[in-house]
CSV table of C-alpha atoms in Angstrom, one decimal:
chain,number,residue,atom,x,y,z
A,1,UNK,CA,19.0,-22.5,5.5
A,2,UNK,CA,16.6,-20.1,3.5
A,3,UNK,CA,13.5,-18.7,5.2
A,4,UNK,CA,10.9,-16.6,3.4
A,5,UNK,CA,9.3,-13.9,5.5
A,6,UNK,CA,5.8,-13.0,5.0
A,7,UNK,CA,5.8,-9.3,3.9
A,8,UNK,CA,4.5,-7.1,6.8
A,9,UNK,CA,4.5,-3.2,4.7
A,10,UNK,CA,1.5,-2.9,2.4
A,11,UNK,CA,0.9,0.1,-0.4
A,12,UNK,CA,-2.6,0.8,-1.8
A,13,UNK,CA,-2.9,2.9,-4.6
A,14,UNK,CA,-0.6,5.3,-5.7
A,15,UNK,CA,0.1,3.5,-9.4
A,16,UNK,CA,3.8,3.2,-10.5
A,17,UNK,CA,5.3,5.6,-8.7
A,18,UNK,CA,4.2,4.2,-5.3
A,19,UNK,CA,5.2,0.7,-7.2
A,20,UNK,CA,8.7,1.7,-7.5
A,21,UNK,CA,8.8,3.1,-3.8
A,22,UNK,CA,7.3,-0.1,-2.3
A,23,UNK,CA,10.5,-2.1,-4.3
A,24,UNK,CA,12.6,0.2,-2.5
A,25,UNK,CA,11.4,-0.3,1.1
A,26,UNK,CA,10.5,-4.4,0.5
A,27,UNK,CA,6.4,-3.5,0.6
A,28,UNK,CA,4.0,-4.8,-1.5
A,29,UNK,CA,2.1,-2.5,-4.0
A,30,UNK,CA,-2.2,-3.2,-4.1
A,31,UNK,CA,-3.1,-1.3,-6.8
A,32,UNK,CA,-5.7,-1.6,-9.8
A,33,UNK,CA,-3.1,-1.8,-13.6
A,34,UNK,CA,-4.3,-1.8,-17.1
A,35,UNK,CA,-1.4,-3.8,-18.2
A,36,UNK,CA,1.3,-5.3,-16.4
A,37,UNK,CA,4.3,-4.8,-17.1
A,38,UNK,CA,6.9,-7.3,-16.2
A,39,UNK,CA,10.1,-5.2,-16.0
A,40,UNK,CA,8.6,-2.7,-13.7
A,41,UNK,CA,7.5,-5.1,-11.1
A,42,UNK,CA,11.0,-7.1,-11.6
A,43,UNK,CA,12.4,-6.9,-7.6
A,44,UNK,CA,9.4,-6.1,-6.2
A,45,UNK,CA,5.7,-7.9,-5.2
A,46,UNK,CA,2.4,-6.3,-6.9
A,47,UNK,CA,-1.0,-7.2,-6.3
A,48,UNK,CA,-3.5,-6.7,-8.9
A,49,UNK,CA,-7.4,-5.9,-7.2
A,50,UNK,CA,-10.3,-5.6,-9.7
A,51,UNK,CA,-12.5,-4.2,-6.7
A,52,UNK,CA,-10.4,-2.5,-3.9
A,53,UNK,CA,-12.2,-4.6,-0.9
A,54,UNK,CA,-10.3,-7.9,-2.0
A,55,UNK,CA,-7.0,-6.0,-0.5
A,56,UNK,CA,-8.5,-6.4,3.3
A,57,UNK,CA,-8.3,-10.3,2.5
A,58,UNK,CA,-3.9,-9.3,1.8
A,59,UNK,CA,-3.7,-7.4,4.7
A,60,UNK,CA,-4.1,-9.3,8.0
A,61,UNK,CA,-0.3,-9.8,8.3
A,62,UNK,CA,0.2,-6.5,8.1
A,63,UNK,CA,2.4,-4.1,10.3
A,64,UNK,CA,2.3,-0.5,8.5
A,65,UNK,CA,-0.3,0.0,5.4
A,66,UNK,CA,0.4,2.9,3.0
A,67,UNK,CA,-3.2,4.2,1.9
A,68,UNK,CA,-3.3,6.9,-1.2
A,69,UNK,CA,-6.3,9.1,-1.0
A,70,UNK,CA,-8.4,6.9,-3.9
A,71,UNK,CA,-8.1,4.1,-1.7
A,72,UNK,CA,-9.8,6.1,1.3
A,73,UNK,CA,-12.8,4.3,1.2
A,74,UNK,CA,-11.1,1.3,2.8
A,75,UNK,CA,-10.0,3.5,5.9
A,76,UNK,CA,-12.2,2.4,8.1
A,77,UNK,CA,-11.9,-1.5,7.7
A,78,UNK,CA,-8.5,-1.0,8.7
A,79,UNK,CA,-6.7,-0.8,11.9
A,80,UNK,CA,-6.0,3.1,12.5
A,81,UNK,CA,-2.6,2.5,14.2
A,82,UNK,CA,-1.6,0.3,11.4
A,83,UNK,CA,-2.3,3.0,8.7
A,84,UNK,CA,-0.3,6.2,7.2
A,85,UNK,CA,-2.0,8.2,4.9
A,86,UNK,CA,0.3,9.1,1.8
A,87,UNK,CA,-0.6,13.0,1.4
A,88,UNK,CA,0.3,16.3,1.9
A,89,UNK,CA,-0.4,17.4,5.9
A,90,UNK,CA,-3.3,20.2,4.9
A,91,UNK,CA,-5.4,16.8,2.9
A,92,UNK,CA,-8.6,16.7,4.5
A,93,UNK,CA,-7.8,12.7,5.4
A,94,UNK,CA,-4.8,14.2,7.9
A,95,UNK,CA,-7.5,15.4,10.1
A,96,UNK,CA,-8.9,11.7,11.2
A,97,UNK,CA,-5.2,9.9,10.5
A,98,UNK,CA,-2.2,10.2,10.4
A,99,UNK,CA,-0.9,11.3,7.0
A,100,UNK,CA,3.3,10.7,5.9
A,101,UNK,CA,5.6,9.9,3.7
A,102,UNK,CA,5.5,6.2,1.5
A,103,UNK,CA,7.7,4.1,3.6
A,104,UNK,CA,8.8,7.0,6.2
């Protein structure tokens, strides 16, 4: 018997580099492309958003959310326990949440 599991690690932002991260720990990448391209996203899920408020509607499942900084503005629709800022520990978001590593 096959089950499919809802994805529960969400990435927003961070373009193809956070892409190819969120393959590597089973998240799935929100971001905003210019093209798709096929090959990139093989192994992986990848959610294109015109306007960044359309990812709250993806993440109600959601156990962990990976914000990048251009995504910020979304920071405070979301659960603060839920979210980990991707940046460096002296970026100015670090002083509100807490700030890591993309899938740490």
């Amino acid at each position: 018997m096959t089950t499919n599991r809802v994805p529960t690690l969400f990435v927003l932002g961070g373009g193809r580099a956070a892409l190819e991260k969120a393959k590597q720990c089973g998240a799935v990448h929100i971001d905003k492309y210019e093209v798709v391209i096929p090959e990139e996203v093989d192994g992986g899920i990848q959610a294109h958003v015109e306007d960044p408020t359309i990812a709250l509607l993806l993440l109600d499942v959601a156990e962990r959310i990976y914000v990048f900084p251009e995504y910020a503005d979304l920071l405070p629709r979301l659960r603060r326990e839920k979210v980990v800022v991707v940046a460096p520990g002296g970026h100015p978001l670090c002083a509100e949440y807490r700030c890591g590593d993309l899938c740490s």
